[in-house]
C-alpha atoms as an extended CHARMM CRD file, in Angstrom:
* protein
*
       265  EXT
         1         1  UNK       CA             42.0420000000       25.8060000000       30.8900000000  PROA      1               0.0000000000
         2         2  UNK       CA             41.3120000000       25.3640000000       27.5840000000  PROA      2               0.0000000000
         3         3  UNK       CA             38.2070000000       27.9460000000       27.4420000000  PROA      3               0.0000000000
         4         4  UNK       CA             40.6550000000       30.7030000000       29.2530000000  PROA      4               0.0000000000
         5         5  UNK       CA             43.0340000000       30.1020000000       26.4110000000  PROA      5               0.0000000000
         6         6  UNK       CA             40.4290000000       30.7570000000       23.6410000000  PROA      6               0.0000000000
         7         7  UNK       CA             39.1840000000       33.4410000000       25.7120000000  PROA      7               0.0000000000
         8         8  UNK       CA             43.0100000000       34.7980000000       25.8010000000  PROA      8               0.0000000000
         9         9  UNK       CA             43.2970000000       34.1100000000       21.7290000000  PROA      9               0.0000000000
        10        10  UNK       CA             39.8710000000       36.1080000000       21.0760000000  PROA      10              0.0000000000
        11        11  UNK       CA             40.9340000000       39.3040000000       23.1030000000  PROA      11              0.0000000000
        12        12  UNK       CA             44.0470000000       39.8630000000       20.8830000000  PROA      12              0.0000000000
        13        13  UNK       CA             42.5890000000       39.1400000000       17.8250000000  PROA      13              0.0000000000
        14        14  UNK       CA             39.7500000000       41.5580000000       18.2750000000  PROA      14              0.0000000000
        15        15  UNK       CA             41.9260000000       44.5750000000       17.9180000000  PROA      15              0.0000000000
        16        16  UNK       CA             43.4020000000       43.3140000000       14.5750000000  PROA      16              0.0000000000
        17        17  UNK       CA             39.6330000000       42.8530000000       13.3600000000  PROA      17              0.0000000000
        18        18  UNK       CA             39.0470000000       46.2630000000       14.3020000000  PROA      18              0.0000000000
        19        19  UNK       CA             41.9760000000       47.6350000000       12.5830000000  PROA      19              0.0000000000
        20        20  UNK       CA             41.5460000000       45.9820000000        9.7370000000  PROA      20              0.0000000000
        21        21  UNK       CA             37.7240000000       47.1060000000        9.3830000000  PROA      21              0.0000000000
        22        22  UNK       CA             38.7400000000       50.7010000000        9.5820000000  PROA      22              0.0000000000
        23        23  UNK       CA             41.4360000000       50.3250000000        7.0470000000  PROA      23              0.0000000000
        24        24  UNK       CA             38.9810000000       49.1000000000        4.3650000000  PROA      24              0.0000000000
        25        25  UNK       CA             36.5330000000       51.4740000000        5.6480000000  PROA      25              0.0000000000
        26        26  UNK       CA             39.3690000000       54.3240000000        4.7760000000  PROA      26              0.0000000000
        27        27  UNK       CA             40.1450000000       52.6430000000        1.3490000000  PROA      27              0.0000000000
        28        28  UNK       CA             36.6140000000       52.9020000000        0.1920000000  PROA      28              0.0000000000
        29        29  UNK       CA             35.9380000000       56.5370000000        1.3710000000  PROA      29              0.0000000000
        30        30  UNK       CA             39.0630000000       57.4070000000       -0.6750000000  PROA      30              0.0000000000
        31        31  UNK       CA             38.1180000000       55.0920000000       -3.6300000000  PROA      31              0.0000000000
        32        32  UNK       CA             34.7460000000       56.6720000000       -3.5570000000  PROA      32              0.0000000000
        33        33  UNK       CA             35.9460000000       59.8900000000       -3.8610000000  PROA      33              0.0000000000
        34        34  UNK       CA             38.3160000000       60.1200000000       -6.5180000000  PROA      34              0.0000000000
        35        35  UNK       CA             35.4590000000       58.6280000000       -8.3350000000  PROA      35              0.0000000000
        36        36  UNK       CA             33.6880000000       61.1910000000       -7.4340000000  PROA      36              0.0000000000
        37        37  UNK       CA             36.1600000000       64.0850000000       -8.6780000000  PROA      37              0.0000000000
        38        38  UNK       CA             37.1970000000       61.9780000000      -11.9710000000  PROA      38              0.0000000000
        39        39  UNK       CA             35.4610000000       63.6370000000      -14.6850000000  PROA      39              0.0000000000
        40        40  UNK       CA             32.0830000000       61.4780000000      -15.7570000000  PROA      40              0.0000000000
        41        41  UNK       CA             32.8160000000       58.7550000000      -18.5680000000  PROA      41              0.0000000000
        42        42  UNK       CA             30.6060000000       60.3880000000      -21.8860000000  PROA      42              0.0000000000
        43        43  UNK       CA             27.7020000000       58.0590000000      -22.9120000000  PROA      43              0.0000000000
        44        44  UNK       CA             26.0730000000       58.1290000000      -26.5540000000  PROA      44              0.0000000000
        45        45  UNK       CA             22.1080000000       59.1690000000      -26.2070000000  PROA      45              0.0000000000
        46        46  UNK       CA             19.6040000000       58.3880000000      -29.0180000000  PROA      46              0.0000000000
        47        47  UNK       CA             16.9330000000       60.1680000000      -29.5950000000  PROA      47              0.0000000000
        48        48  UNK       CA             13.6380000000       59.7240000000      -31.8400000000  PROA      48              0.0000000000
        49        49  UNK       CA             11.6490000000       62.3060000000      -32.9290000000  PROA      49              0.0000000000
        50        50  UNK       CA              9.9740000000       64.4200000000      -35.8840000000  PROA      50              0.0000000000
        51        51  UNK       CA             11.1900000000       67.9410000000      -36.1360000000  PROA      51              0.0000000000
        52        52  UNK       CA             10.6610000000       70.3290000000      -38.9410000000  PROA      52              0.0000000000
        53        53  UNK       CA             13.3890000000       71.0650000000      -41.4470000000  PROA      53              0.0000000000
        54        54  UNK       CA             13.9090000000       73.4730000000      -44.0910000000  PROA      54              0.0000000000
        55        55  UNK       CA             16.0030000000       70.8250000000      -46.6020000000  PROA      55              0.0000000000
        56        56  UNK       CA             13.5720000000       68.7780000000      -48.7800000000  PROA      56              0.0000000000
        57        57  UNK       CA             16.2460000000       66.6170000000      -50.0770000000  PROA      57              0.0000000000
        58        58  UNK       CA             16.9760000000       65.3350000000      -46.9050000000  PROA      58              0.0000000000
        59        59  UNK       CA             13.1500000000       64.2080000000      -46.5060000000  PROA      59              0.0000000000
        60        60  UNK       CA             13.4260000000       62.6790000000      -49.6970000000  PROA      60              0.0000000000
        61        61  UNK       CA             16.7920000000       60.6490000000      -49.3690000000  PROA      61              0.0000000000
        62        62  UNK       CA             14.4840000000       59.2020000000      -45.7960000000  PROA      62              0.0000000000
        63        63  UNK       CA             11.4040000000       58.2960000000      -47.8150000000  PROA      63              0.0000000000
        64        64  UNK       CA             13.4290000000       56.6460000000      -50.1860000000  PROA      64              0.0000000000
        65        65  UNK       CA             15.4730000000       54.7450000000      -47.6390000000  PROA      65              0.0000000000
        66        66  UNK       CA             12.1490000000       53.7960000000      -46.3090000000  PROA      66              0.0000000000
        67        67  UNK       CA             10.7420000000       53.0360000000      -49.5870000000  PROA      67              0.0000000000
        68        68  UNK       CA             13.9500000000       50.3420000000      -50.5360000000  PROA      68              0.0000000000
        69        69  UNK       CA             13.2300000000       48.8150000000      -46.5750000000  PROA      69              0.0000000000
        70        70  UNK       CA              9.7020000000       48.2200000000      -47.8610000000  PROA      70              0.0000000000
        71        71  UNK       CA             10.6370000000       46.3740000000      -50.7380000000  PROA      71              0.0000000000
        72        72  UNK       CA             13.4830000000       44.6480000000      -49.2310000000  PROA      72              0.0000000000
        73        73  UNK       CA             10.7730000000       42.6750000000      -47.0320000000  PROA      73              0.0000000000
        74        74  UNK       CA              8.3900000000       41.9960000000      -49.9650000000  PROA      74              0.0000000000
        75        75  UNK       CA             11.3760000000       40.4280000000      -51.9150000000  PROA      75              0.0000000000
        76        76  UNK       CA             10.6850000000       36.7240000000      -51.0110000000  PROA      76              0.0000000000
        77        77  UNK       CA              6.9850000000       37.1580000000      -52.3250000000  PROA      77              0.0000000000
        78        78  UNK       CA              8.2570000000       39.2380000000      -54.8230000000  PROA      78              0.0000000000
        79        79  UNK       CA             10.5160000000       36.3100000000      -56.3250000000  PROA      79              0.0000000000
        80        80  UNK       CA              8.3970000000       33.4010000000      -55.3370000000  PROA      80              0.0000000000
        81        81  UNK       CA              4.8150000000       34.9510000000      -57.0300000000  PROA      81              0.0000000000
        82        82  UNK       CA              6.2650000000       37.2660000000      -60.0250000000  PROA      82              0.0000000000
        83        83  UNK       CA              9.4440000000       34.8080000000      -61.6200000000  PROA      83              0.0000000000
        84        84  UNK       CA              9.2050000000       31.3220000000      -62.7860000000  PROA      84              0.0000000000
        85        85  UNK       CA              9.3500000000       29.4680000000      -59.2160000000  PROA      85              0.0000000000
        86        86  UNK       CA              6.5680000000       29.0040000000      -58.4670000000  PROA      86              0.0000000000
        87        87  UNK       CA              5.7480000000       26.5520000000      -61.2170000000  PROA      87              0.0000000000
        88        88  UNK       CA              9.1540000000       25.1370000000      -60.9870000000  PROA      88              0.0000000000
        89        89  UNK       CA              8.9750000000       23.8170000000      -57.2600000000  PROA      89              0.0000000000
        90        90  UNK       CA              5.1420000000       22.9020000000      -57.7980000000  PROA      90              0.0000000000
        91        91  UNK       CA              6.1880000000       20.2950000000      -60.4040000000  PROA      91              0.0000000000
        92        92  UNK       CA              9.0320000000       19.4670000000      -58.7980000000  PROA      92              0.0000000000
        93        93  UNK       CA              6.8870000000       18.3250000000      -55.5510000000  PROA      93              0.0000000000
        94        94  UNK       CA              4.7380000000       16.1660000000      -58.1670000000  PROA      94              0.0000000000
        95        95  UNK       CA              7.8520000000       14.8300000000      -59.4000000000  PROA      95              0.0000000000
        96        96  UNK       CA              8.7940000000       13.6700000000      -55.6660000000  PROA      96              0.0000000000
        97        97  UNK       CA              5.1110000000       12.0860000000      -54.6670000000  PROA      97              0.0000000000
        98        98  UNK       CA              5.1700000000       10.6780000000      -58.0210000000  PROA      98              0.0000000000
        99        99  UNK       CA              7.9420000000        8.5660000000      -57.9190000000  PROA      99              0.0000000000
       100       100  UNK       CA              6.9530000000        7.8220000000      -53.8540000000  PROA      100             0.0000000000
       101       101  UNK       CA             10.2920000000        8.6250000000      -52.5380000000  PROA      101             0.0000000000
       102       102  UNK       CA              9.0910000000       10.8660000000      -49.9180000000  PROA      102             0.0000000000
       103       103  UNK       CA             11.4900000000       13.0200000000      -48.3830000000  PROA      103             0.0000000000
       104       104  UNK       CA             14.2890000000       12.3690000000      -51.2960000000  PROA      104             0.0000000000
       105       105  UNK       CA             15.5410000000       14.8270000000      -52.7480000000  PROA      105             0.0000000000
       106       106  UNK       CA             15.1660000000       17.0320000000      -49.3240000000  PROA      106             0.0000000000
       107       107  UNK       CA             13.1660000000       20.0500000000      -49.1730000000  PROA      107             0.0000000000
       108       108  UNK       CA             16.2530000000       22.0620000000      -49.1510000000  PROA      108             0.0000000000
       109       109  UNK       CA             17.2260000000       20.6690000000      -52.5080000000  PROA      109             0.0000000000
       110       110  UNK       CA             13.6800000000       21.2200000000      -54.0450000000  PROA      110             0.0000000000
       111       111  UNK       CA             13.8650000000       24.8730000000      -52.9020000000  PROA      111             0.0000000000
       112       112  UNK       CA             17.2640000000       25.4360000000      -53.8700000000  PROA      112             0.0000000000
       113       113  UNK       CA             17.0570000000       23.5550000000      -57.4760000000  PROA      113             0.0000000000
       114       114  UNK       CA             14.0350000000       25.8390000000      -57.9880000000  PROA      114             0.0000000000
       115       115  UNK       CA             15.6420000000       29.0010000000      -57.0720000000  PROA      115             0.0000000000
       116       116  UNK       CA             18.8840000000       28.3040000000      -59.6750000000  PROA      116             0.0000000000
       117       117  UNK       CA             16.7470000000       27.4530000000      -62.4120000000  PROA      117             0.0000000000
       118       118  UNK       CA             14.4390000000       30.8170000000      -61.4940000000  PROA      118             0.0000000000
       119       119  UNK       CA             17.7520000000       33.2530000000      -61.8100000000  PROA      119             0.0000000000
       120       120  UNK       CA             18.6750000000       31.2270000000      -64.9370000000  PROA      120             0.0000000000
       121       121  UNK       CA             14.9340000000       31.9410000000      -66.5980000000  PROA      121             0.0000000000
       122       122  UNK       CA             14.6450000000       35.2510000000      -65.4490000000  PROA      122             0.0000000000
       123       123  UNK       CA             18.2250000000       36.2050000000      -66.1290000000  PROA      123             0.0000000000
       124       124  UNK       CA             17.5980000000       38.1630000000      -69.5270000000  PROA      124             0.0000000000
       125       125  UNK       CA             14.3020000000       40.2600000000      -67.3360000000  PROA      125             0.0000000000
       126       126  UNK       CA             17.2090000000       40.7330000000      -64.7440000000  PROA      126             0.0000000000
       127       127  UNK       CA             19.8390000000       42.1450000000      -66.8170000000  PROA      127             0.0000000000
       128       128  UNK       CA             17.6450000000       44.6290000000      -68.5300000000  PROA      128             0.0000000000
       129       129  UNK       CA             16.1760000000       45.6870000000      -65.2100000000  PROA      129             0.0000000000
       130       130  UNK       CA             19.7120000000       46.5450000000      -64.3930000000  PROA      130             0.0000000000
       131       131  UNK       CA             20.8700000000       48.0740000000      -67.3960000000  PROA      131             0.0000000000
       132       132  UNK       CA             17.7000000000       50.0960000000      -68.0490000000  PROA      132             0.0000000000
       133       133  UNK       CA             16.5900000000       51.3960000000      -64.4330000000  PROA      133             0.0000000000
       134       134  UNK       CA             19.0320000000       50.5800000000      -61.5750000000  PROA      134             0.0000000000
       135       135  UNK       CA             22.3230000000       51.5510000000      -63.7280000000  PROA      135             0.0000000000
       136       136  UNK       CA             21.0210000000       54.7650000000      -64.5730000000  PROA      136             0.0000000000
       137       137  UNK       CA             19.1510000000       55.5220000000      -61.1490000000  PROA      137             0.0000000000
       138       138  UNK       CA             22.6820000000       54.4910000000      -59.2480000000  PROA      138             0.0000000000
       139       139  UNK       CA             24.0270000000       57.4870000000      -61.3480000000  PROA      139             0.0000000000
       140       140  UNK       CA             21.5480000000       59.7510000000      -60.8680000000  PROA      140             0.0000000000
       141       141  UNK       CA             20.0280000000       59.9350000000      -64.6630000000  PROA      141             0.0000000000
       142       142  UNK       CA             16.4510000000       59.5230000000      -63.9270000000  PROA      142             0.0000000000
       143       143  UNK       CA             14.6760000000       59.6630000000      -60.4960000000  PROA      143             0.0000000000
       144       144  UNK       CA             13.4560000000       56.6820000000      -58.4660000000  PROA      144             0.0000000000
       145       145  UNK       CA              9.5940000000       56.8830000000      -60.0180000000  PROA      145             0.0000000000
       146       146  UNK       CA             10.6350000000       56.4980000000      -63.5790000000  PROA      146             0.0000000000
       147       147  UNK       CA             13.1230000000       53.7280000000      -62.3500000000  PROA      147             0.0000000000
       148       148  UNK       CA             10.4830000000       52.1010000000      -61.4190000000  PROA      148             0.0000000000
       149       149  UNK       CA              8.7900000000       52.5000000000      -64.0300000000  PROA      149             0.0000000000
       150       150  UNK       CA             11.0440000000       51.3340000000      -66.3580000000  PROA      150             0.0000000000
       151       151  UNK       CA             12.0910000000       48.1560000000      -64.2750000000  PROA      151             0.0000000000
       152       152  UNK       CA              8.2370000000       47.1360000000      -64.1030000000  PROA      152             0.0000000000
       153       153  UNK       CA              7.9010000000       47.0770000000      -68.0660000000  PROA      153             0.0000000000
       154       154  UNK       CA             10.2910000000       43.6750000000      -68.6120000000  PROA      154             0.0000000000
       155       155  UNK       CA              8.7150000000       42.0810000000      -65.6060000000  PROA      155             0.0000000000
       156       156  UNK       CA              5.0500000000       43.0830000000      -67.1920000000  PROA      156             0.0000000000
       157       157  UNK       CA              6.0610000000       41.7520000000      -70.3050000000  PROA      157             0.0000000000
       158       158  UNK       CA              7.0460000000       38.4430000000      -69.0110000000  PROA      158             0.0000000000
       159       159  UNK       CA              3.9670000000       37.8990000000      -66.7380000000  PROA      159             0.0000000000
       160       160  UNK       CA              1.4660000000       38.7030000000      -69.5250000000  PROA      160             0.0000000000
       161       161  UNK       CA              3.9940000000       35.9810000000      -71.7240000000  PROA      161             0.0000000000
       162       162  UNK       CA              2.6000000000       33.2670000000      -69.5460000000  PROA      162             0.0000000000
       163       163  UNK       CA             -0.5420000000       34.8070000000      -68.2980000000  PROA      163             0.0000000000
       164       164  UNK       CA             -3.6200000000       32.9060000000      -70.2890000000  PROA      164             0.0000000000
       165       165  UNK       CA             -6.2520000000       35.8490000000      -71.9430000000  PROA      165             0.0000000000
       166       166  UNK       CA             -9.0480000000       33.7480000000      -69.7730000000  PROA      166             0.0000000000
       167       167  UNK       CA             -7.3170000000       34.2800000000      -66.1310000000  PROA      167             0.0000000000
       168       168  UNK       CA             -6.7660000000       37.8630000000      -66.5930000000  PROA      168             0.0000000000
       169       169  UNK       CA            -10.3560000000       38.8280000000      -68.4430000000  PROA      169             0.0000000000
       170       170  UNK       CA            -11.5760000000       37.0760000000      -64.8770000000  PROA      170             0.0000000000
       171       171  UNK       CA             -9.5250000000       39.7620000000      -63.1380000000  PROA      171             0.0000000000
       172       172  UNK       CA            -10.5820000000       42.8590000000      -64.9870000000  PROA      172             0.0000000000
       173       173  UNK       CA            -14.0210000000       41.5460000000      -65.0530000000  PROA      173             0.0000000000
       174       174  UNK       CA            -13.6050000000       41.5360000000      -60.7950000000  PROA      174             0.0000000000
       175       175  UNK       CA            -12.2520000000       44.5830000000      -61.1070000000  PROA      175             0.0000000000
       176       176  UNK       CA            -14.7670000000       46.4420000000      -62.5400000000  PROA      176             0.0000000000
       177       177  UNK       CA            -13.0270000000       47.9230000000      -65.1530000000  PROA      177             0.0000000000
       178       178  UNK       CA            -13.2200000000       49.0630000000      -68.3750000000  PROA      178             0.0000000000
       179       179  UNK       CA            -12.1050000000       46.7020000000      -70.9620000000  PROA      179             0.0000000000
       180       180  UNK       CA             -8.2170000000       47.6830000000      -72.0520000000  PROA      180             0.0000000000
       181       181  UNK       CA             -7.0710000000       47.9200000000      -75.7160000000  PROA      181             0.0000000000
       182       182  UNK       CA             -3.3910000000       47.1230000000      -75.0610000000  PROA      182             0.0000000000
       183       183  UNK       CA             -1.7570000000       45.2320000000      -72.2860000000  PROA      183             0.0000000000
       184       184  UNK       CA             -0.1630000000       48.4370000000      -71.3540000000  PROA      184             0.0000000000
       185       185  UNK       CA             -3.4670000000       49.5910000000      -69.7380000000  PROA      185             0.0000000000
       186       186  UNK       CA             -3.7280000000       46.7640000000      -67.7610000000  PROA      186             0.0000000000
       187       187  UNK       CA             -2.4930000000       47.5950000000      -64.3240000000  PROA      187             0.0000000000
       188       188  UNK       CA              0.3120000000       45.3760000000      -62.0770000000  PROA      188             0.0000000000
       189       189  UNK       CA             -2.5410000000       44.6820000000      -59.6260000000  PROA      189             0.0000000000
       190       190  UNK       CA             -4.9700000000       42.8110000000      -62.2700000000  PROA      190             0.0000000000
       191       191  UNK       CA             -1.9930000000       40.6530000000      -64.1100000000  PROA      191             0.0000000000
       192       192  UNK       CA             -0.3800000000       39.4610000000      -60.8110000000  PROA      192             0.0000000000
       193       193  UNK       CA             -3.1010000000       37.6820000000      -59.4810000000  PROA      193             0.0000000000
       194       194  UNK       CA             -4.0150000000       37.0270000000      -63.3250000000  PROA      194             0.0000000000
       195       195  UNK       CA             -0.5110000000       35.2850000000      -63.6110000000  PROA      195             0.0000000000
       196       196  UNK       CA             -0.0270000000       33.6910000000      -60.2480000000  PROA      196             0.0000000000
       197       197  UNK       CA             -3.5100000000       31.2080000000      -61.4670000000  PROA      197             0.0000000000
       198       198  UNK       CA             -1.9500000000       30.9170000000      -64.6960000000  PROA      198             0.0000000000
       199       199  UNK       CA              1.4410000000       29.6280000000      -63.2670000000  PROA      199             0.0000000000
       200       200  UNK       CA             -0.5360000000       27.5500000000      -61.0830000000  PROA      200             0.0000000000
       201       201  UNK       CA             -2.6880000000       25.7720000000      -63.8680000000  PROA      201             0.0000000000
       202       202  UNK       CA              0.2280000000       25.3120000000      -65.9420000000  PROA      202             0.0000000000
       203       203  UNK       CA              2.2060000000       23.4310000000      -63.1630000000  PROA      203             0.0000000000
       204       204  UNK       CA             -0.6490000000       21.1610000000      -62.0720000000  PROA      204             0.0000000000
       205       205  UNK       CA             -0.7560000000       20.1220000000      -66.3620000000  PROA      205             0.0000000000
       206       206  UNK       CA              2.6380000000       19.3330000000      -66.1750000000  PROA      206             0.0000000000
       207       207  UNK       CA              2.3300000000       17.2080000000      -62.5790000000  PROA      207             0.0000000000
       208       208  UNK       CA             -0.4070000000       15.0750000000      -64.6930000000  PROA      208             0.0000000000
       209       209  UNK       CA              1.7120000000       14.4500000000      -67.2790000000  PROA      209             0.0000000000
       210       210  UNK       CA              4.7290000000       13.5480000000      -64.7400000000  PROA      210             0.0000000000
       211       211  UNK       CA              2.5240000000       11.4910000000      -62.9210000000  PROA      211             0.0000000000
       212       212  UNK       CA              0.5930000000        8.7410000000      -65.5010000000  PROA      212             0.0000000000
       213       213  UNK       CA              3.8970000000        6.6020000000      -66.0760000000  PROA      213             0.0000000000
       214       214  UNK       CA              4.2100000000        6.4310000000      -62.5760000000  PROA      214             0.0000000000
       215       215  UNK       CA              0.8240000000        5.5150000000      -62.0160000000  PROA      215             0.0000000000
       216       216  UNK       CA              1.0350000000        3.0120000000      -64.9790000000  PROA      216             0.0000000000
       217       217  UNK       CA              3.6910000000        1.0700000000      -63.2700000000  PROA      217             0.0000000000
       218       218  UNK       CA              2.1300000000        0.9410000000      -59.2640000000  PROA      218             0.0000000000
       219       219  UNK       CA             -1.1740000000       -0.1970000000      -61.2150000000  PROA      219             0.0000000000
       220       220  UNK       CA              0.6540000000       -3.2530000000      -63.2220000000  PROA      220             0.0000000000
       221       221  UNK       CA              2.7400000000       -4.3230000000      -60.2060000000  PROA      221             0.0000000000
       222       222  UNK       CA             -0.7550000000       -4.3150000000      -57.9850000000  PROA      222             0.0000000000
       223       223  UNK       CA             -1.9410000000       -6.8390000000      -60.3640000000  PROA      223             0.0000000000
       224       224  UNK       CA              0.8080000000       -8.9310000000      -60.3370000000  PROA      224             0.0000000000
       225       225  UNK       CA              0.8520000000       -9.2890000000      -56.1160000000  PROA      225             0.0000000000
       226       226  UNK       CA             -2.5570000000       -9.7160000000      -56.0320000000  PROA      226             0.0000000000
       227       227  UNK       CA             -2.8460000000      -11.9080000000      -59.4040000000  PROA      227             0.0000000000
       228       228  UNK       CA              0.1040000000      -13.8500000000      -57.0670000000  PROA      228             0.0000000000
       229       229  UNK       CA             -2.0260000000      -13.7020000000      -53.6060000000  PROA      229             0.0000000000
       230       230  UNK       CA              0.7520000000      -11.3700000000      -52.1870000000  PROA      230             0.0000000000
       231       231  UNK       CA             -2.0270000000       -9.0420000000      -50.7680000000  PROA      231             0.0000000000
       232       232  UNK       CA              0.1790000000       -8.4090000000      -47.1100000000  PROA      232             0.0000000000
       233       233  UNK       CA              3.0740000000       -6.7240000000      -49.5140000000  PROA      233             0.0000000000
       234       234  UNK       CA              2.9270000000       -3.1350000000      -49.9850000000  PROA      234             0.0000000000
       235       235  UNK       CA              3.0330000000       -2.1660000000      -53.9540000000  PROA      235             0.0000000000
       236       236  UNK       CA              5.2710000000        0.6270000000      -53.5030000000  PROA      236             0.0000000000
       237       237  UNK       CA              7.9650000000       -1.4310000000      -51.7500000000  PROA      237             0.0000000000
       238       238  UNK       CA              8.1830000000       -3.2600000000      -55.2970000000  PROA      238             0.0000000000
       239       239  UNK       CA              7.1370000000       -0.5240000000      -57.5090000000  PROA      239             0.0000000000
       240       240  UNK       CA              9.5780000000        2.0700000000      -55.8800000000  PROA      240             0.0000000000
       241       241  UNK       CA             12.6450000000        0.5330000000      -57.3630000000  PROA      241             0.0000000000
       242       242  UNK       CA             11.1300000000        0.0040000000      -61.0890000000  PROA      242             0.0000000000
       243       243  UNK       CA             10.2830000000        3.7980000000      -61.1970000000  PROA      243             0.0000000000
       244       244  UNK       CA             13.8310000000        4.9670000000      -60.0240000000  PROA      244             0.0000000000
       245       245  UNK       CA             14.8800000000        2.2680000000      -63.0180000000  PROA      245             0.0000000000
       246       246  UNK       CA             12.4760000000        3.5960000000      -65.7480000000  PROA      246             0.0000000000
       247       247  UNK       CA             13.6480000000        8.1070000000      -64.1060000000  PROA      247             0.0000000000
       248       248  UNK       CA             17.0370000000        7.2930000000      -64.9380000000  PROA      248             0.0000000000
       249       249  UNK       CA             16.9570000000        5.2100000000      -67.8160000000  PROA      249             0.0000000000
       250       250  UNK       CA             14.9560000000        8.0660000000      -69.9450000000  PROA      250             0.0000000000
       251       251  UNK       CA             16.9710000000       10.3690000000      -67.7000000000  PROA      251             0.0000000000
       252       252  UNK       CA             14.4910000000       11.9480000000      -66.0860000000  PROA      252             0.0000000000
       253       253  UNK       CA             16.3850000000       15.2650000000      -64.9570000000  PROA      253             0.0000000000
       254       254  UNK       CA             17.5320000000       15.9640000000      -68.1640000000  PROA      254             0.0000000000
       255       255  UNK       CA             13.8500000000       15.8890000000      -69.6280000000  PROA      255             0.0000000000
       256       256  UNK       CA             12.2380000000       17.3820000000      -66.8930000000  PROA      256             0.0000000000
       257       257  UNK       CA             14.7740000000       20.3320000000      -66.4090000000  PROA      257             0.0000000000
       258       258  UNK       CA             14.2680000000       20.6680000000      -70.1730000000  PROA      258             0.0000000000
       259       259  UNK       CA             10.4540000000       20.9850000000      -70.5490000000  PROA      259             0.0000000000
       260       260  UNK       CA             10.5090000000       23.3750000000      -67.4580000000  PROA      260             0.0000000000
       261       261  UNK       CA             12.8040000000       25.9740000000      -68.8740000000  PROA      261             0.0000000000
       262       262  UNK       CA             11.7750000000       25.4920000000      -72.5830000000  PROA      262             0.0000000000
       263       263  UNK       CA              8.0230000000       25.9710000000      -70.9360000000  PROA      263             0.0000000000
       264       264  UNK       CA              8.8410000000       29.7790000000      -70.3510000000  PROA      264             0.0000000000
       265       265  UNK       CA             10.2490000000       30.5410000000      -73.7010000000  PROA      265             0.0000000000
């Protein structure tokens, strides 16, 4: 009995499965084709290419977009190799193994500390970049190649300031060329690398210098633990606290920030 009512049960419900099939079935045909008559939806196409053209500004305003790009990615090396920070974080990462703290002050402060005290140095080469070259280029008074030009004579000056006459005669003497009268003949690519060793040098000086107290005090308080058989007792466990004494009682910042900045005058 109970299979003849299923049986019953299936037979009307068939036609309503039907029906309803044929209905969707309708609903998409007509869907479909109003899509079809609705007017297509208008995509943007981008296209590459080179094509002649008959407007020679218009290739220059390119190049010169091109050109900025270009020196838009070569402006981290640009401010870590030709300003003051590179000798300023160098001596500032003697300053940290020095004293033995390790990772204090972070990385991040390091970097940052460096990078303040390289826009307050090279403030005065900044300014007259601006007010000679990229003022007067912004209103269209000279032409990008003499900006250049111009804005490359402050930052030439200050590189052969703190380039040593030793590390750039190496350079020319590489180089192959003849031997200049006047530091105007000397081109960017001989007093770059010229000043990068000089910077260098100069920063390792001052990291001897920083370290010797230090030194001085992990030497006396060796003696002491092993003149008191303390051999198993790491120095620098009892040094480290007497050299973050002796940093801020001469106020170590204040001296150090000092000799760095008073270092490029």
């Amino acid at each position: 009995m109970g299979s003849q009512k299923s049986g019953r049960f299936g037979m009307r419900r068939w036609p309503k499965v039907m029906l309803s099939i044929v209905a969707l079935s309708v609903a998409a045909g007509v869907f479909y084709g109003s899509m079809v008559a609705a007017q297509p939806i208008p995509l943007p196409t981008i296209t590459l290419g080179v094509s002649d053209t008959d407007q020679p500004a218009k290739v220059s305003v390119l190049l010169q977009i091109l050109f900025l790009l270009t020196v838009l990615s070569l402006a981290p090396a640009i401010l870590i190799m030709l300003t003051s920070f590179t000798r300023i974080v160098v001596v500032l990462s003697f300053l940290r193994q020095a004293m033995g703290t390790q990772r204090m002050p972070p990385n991040q402060i390091i970097i940052g500390l460096a990078l303040f005290l390289t826009f307050f140095i090279m403030s005065p080469v900044f300014h007259q970049v601006n007010r000679d070259a990229l003022q007067p280029y912004l209103s269209n008074e000279i032409d990008y190649k003499e900006a250049l030009s111009v804005a490359s004579q402050p930052l030439r000056e200050f590189m052969l300031k703190q380039t040593r006459e030793k590390d750039l005669a190496l350079f020319v003497s590489i180089s192959n060329m003849e031997r200049p009268k006047e530091p105007s003949e000397v081109p960017m690519t001989t007093i770059i690398p010229s000043f990068i060793i000089s910077e260098l040098k100069t920063a390792f000086q001052i990291g001897f210098m920083i370290y010797i107290p230090f030194l001085i005090i992990d030497m006396v308080i060796a003696s002491i633990l092993l003149a008191m058989g303390m051999m198993m007792l790491p120095p620098i466990m009892i040094s480290l606290p007497f050299k973050l004494m002796l940093f801020v009682l001469v106020d170590g910042w204040y001296l150090i920030m000092g000799s760095l900045v008073k270092s490029f005058a």
